[in-house]
Amino acid sequence: MRKLSAIPPVSSAELAYAYAVWGNAKLGRIPQSAVGGMGFDIDMEDERAVQRIALTDHPMNRAAIAVRDQFPEEKLMPLIARILAMSTMLNMPEAEAHIRLAPDGSGNEEMSEDFIDVAAVMPLNRKMAFNRSTFFKRVAAAHQDDD
């Protein structure tokens, strides 16, 4: 079995910016290139045909394209993998202590810098996710260091 390459860390600033781009593109709040027509061809040798795999105009695809347009190619996979893993952690009950309403009265939410700092560098497991208990222990420890 082939061993998967480790997903390299990124800077907290890169992850925070990529997450903002991702979220705004998903919600259609920023102009972006169209997803329609993007895809790739697969040579189906056994069928002597070429099959086209095309992206649909789906919020996740728009978000990925928006991030791709903002970063060098080598940053794309690490950023998207970390955004997806961080998004999973944001849906956990433990995350509530690290999320607050934005002080600007917009109704938007903000996450703590510690949350982003940990997500930027913590290794991902084979499922391309963060270990839940370890992630929140590291966020809590980072928060203690801030006090």
PDB file of C-alpha atoms in Angstrom:
ATOM      1  CA  MET A   1       0.000   0.000   0.000  1.00  0.00           C
ATOM      2  CA  ARG A   2       1.308   3.426  -0.969  1.00  0.00           C
ATOM      3  CA  LYS A   3       1.914   5.791   1.927  1.00  0.00           C
ATOM      4  CA  LEU A   4       0.161   9.149   1.725  1.00  0.00           C
ATOM      5  CA  SER A   5       2.323  12.237   1.855  1.00  0.00           C
ATOM      6  CA  ALA A   6       1.924  14.407   4.899  1.00  0.00           C
ATOM      7  CA  ILE A   7       0.007  17.627   4.363  1.00  0.00           C
ATOM      8  CA  PRO A   8       2.502  20.399   5.070  1.00  0.00           C
ATOM      9  CA  PRO A   9       1.739  23.186   7.520  1.00  0.00           C
ATOM     10  CA  VAL A  10       0.811  26.682   6.355  1.00  0.00           C
ATOM     11  CA  SER A  11       1.058  30.017   8.099  1.00  0.00           C
ATOM     12  CA  SER A  12      -1.818  31.210  10.248  1.00  0.00           C
ATOM     13  CA  ALA A  13      -2.165  34.277   8.020  1.00  0.00           C
ATOM     14  CA  GLU A  14      -2.440  32.124   4.879  1.00  0.00           C
ATOM     15  CA  LEU A  15      -5.049  29.880   6.473  1.00  0.00           C
ATOM     16  CA  ALA A  16      -7.091  32.798   7.812  1.00  0.00           C
ATOM     17  CA  TYR A  17      -7.100  34.512   4.412  1.00  0.00           C
ATOM     18  CA  ALA A  18      -7.864  31.299   2.521  1.00  0.00           C
ATOM     19  CA  TYR A  19     -10.717  30.525   4.934  1.00  0.00           C
ATOM     20  CA  ALA A  20     -12.193  33.999   4.358  1.00  0.00           C
ATOM     21  CA  VAL A  21     -11.903  33.596   0.581  1.00  0.00           C
ATOM     22  CA  TRP A  22     -13.417  30.097   0.821  1.00  0.00           C
ATOM     23  CA  GLY A  23     -16.397  31.230   2.873  1.00  0.00           C
ATOM     24  CA  ASN A  24     -17.142  34.299   0.790  1.00  0.00           C
ATOM     25  CA  ALA A  25     -16.882  32.360  -2.473  1.00  0.00           C
ATOM     26  CA  LYS A  26     -19.176  29.621  -1.138  1.00  0.00           C
ATOM     27  CA  LEU A  27     -21.761  32.247  -0.313  1.00  0.00           C
ATOM     28  CA  GLY A  28     -21.327  34.047  -3.636  1.00  0.00           C
ATOM     29  CA  ARG A  29     -20.132  37.247  -1.950  1.00  0.00           C
ATOM     30  CA  ILE A  30     -17.058  37.766  -4.124  1.00  0.00           C
ATOM     31  CA  PRO A  31     -16.640  37.874  -7.880  1.00  0.00           C
ATOM     32  CA  GLN A  32     -14.866  34.842  -9.214  1.00  0.00           C
ATOM     33  CA  SER A  33     -14.162  32.901 -12.330  1.00  0.00           C
ATOM     34  CA  ALA A  34     -16.951  30.631 -13.484  1.00  0.00           C
ATOM     35  CA  VAL A  35     -16.715  26.948 -12.655  1.00  0.00           C
ATOM     36  CA  GLY A  36     -18.701  25.856 -15.704  1.00  0.00           C
ATOM     37  CA  GLY A  37     -16.604  24.116 -18.334  1.00  0.00           C
ATOM     38  CA  MET A  38     -13.768  23.263 -15.940  1.00  0.00           C
ATOM     39  CA  GLY A  39     -12.790  19.634 -15.714  1.00  0.00           C
ATOM     40  CA  PHE A  40     -10.494  17.008 -17.134  1.00  0.00           C
ATOM     41  CA  ASP A  41     -10.545  14.115 -19.583  1.00  0.00           C
ATOM     42  CA  ILE A  42      -9.868  10.493 -18.671  1.00  0.00           C
ATOM     43  CA  ASP A  43      -8.682   8.108 -21.350  1.00  0.00           C
ATOM     44  CA  MET A  44     -10.794   4.989 -20.895  1.00  0.00           C
ATOM     45  CA  GLU A  45      -8.387   2.602 -22.630  1.00  0.00           C
ATOM     46  CA  ASP A  46     -10.546  -0.466 -22.137  1.00  0.00           C
ATOM     47  CA  GLU A  47     -13.504   1.282 -23.793  1.00  0.00           C
ATOM     48  CA  ARG A  48     -11.440   3.146 -26.400  1.00  0.00           C
ATOM     49  CA  ALA A  49     -13.096   6.377 -25.383  1.00  0.00           C
ATOM     50  CA  VAL A  50     -12.404   9.556 -23.476  1.00  0.00           C
ATOM     51  CA  GLN A  51     -14.652  10.447 -20.572  1.00  0.00           C
ATOM     52  CA  ARG A  52     -15.033  14.078 -19.507  1.00  0.00           C
ATOM     53  CA  ILE A  53     -15.245  14.794 -15.788  1.00  0.00           C
ATOM     54  CA  ALA A  54     -16.598  18.329 -15.365  1.00  0.00           C
ATOM     55  CA  LEU A  55     -17.015  20.484 -12.303  1.00  0.00           C
ATOM     56  CA  THR A  56     -20.516  21.616 -11.486  1.00  0.00           C
ATOM     57  CA  ASP A  57     -21.347  25.088 -10.269  1.00  0.00           C
ATOM     58  CA  HIS A  58     -21.500  23.991  -6.637  1.00  0.00           C
ATOM     59  CA  PRO A  59     -20.527  26.187  -3.639  1.00  0.00           C
ATOM     60  CA  MET A  60     -17.626  23.881  -2.665  1.00  0.00           C
ATOM     61  CA  ASN A  61     -16.229  23.955  -6.215  1.00  0.00           C
ATOM     62  CA  ARG A  62     -16.551  27.749  -6.365  1.00  0.00           C
ATOM     63  CA  ALA A  63     -14.756  28.001  -3.028  1.00  0.00           C
ATOM     64  CA  ALA A  64     -11.901  25.738  -4.136  1.00  0.00           C
ATOM     65  CA  ILE A  65     -11.459  27.668  -7.390  1.00  0.00           C
ATOM     66  CA  ALA A  66     -11.429  30.976  -5.491  1.00  0.00           C
ATOM     67  CA  VAL A  67      -8.686  29.707  -3.157  1.00  0.00           C
ATOM     68  CA  ARG A  68      -6.758  28.328  -6.139  1.00  0.00           C
ATOM     69  CA  ASP A  69      -6.890  31.766  -7.765  1.00  0.00           C
ATOM     70  CA  GLN A  70      -5.328  33.421  -4.694  1.00  0.00           C
ATOM     71  CA  PHE A  71      -2.401  31.121  -3.895  1.00  0.00           C
ATOM     72  CA  PRO A  72       0.497  29.377  -5.626  1.00  0.00           C
ATOM     73  CA  GLU A  73      -0.236  25.815  -6.760  1.00  0.00           C
ATOM     74  CA  GLU A  74       1.826  24.196  -4.003  1.00  0.00           C
ATOM     75  CA  LYS A  75      -0.337  25.846  -1.326  1.00  0.00           C
ATOM     76  CA  LEU A  76      -3.690  24.691  -2.738  1.00  0.00           C
ATOM     77  CA  MET A  77      -3.855  21.159  -1.298  1.00  0.00           C
ATOM     78  CA  PRO A  78      -2.518  22.089   2.157  1.00  0.00           C
ATOM     79  CA  LEU A  79      -4.928  25.003   2.453  1.00  0.00           C
ATOM     80  CA  ILE A  80      -8.021  23.173   1.241  1.00  0.00           C
ATOM     81  CA  ALA A  81      -7.267  20.103   3.372  1.00  0.00           C
ATOM     82  CA  ARG A  82      -6.815  22.312   6.438  1.00  0.00           C
ATOM     83  CA  ILE A  83      -9.943  24.372   5.694  1.00  0.00           C
ATOM     84  CA  LEU A  84     -12.048  21.217   5.431  1.00  0.00           C
ATOM     85  CA  ALA A  85     -10.550  19.710   8.594  1.00  0.00           C
ATOM     86  CA  MET A  86     -10.965  23.002  10.479  1.00  0.00           C
ATOM     87  CA  SER A  87     -14.579  23.286   9.305  1.00  0.00           C
ATOM     88  CA  THR A  88     -15.293  19.883  10.821  1.00  0.00           C
ATOM     89  CA  MET A  89     -13.802  21.027  14.128  1.00  0.00           C
ATOM     90  CA  LEU A  90     -15.914  24.212  14.019  1.00  0.00           C
ATOM     91  CA  ASN A  91     -19.038  22.036  14.032  1.00  0.00           C
ATOM     92  CA  MET A  92     -18.035  20.282  17.251  1.00  0.00           C
ATOM     93  CA  PRO A  93     -19.553  21.390  20.576  1.00  0.00           C
ATOM     94  CA  GLU A  94     -16.037  22.060  21.929  1.00  0.00           C
ATOM     95  CA  ALA A  95     -15.626  24.837  19.348  1.00  0.00           C
ATOM     96  CA  GLU A  96     -18.304  27.028  20.932  1.00  0.00           C
ATOM     97  CA  ALA A  97     -15.786  28.375  23.449  1.00  0.00           C
ATOM     98  CA  HIS A  98     -13.667  29.647  20.556  1.00  0.00           C
ATOM     99  CA  ILE A  99     -16.385  31.361  18.515  1.00  0.00           C
ATOM    100  CA  ARG A 100     -18.055  34.694  19.196  1.00  0.00           C
ATOM    101  CA  LEU A 101     -20.286  37.175  17.432  1.00  0.00           C
ATOM    102  CA  ALA A 102     -18.300  39.765  15.492  1.00  0.00           C
ATOM    103  CA  PRO A 103     -18.194  43.068  17.382  1.00  0.00           C
ATOM    104  CA  ASP A 104     -19.227  45.017  14.254  1.00  0.00           C
ATOM    105  CA  GLY A 105     -22.896  44.090  14.724  1.00  0.00           C
ATOM    106  CA  SER A 106     -23.057  42.236  11.384  1.00  0.00           C
ATOM    107  CA  GLY A 107     -24.268  39.005  12.963  1.00  0.00           C
ATOM    108  CA  ASN A 108     -21.206  37.221  11.597  1.00  0.00           C
ATOM    109  CA  GLU A 109     -19.103  34.994  13.799  1.00  0.00           C
ATOM    110  CA  GLU A 110     -15.383  35.083  14.502  1.00  0.00           C
ATOM    111  CA  MET A 111     -13.151  32.254  15.629  1.00  0.00           C
ATOM    112  CA  SER A 112     -10.209  32.658  17.960  1.00  0.00           C
ATOM    113  CA  GLU A 113      -6.731  33.086  16.565  1.00  0.00           C
ATOM    114  CA  ASP A 114      -5.705  30.040  18.595  1.00  0.00           C
ATOM    115  CA  PHE A 115      -8.132  27.907  16.578  1.00  0.00           C
ATOM    116  CA  ILE A 116      -6.539  29.049  13.311  1.00  0.00           C
ATOM    117  CA  ASP A 117      -2.995  28.783  14.687  1.00  0.00           C
ATOM    118  CA  VAL A 118      -3.512  25.132  15.632  1.00  0.00           C
ATOM    119  CA  ALA A 119      -5.276  24.258  12.356  1.00  0.00           C
ATOM    120  CA  ALA A 120      -2.421  25.805  10.357  1.00  0.00           C
ATOM    121  CA  VAL A 121       0.237  23.455  11.724  1.00  0.00           C
ATOM    122  CA  MET A 122      -1.361  20.388  13.327  1.00  0.00           C
ATOM    123  CA  PRO A 123      -0.807  17.159  11.373  1.00  0.00           C
ATOM    124  CA  LEU A 124      -3.831  15.629   9.663  1.00  0.00           C
ATOM    125  CA  ASN A 125      -4.595  11.935  10.055  1.00  0.00           C
ATOM    126  CA  ARG A 126      -5.194   9.383   7.276  1.00  0.00           C
ATOM    127  CA  LYS A 127      -8.795  10.557   6.978  1.00  0.00           C
ATOM    128  CA  MET A 128      -7.503  14.082   6.218  1.00  0.00           C
ATOM    129  CA  ALA A 129      -8.908  15.263   9.538  1.00  0.00           C
ATOM    130  CA  PHE A 130      -7.597  16.485  12.861  1.00  0.00           C
ATOM    131  CA  ASN A 131      -7.747  14.196  15.871  1.00  0.00           C
ATOM    132  CA  ARG A 132     -10.620  15.794  17.772  1.00  0.00           C
ATOM    133  CA  SER A 133      -9.338  15.497  21.334  1.00  0.00           C
ATOM    134  CA  THR A 134      -5.776  16.478  20.419  1.00  0.00           C
ATOM    135  CA  PHE A 135      -6.976  19.456  18.386  1.00  0.00           C
ATOM    136  CA  PHE A 136      -9.039  20.920  21.218  1.00  0.00           C
ATOM    137  CA  LYS A 137      -6.302  20.231  23.788  1.00  0.00           C
ATOM    138  CA  ARG A 138      -3.870  22.173  21.604  1.00  0.00           C
ATOM    139  CA  VAL A 139      -6.319  25.051  21.142  1.00  0.00           C
ATOM    140  CA  ALA A 140      -6.903  25.203  24.906  1.00  0.00           C
ATOM    141  CA  ALA A 141      -3.149  25.144  25.569  1.00  0.00           C
ATOM    142  CA  ALA A 142      -2.568  27.927  23.012  1.00  0.00           C
ATOM    143  CA  HIS A 143      -5.293  29.963  24.693  1.00  0.00           C
ATOM    144  CA  GLN A 144      -3.617  29.477  28.095  1.00  0.00           C
ATOM    145  CA  ASP A 145      -0.336  30.717  26.608  1.00  0.00           C
ATOM    146  CA  ASP A 146      -2.123  33.908  25.479  1.00  0.00           C
ATOM    147  CA  ASP A 147      -3.257  34.770  29.013  1.00  0.00           C
TER     148      ASP A 147
END
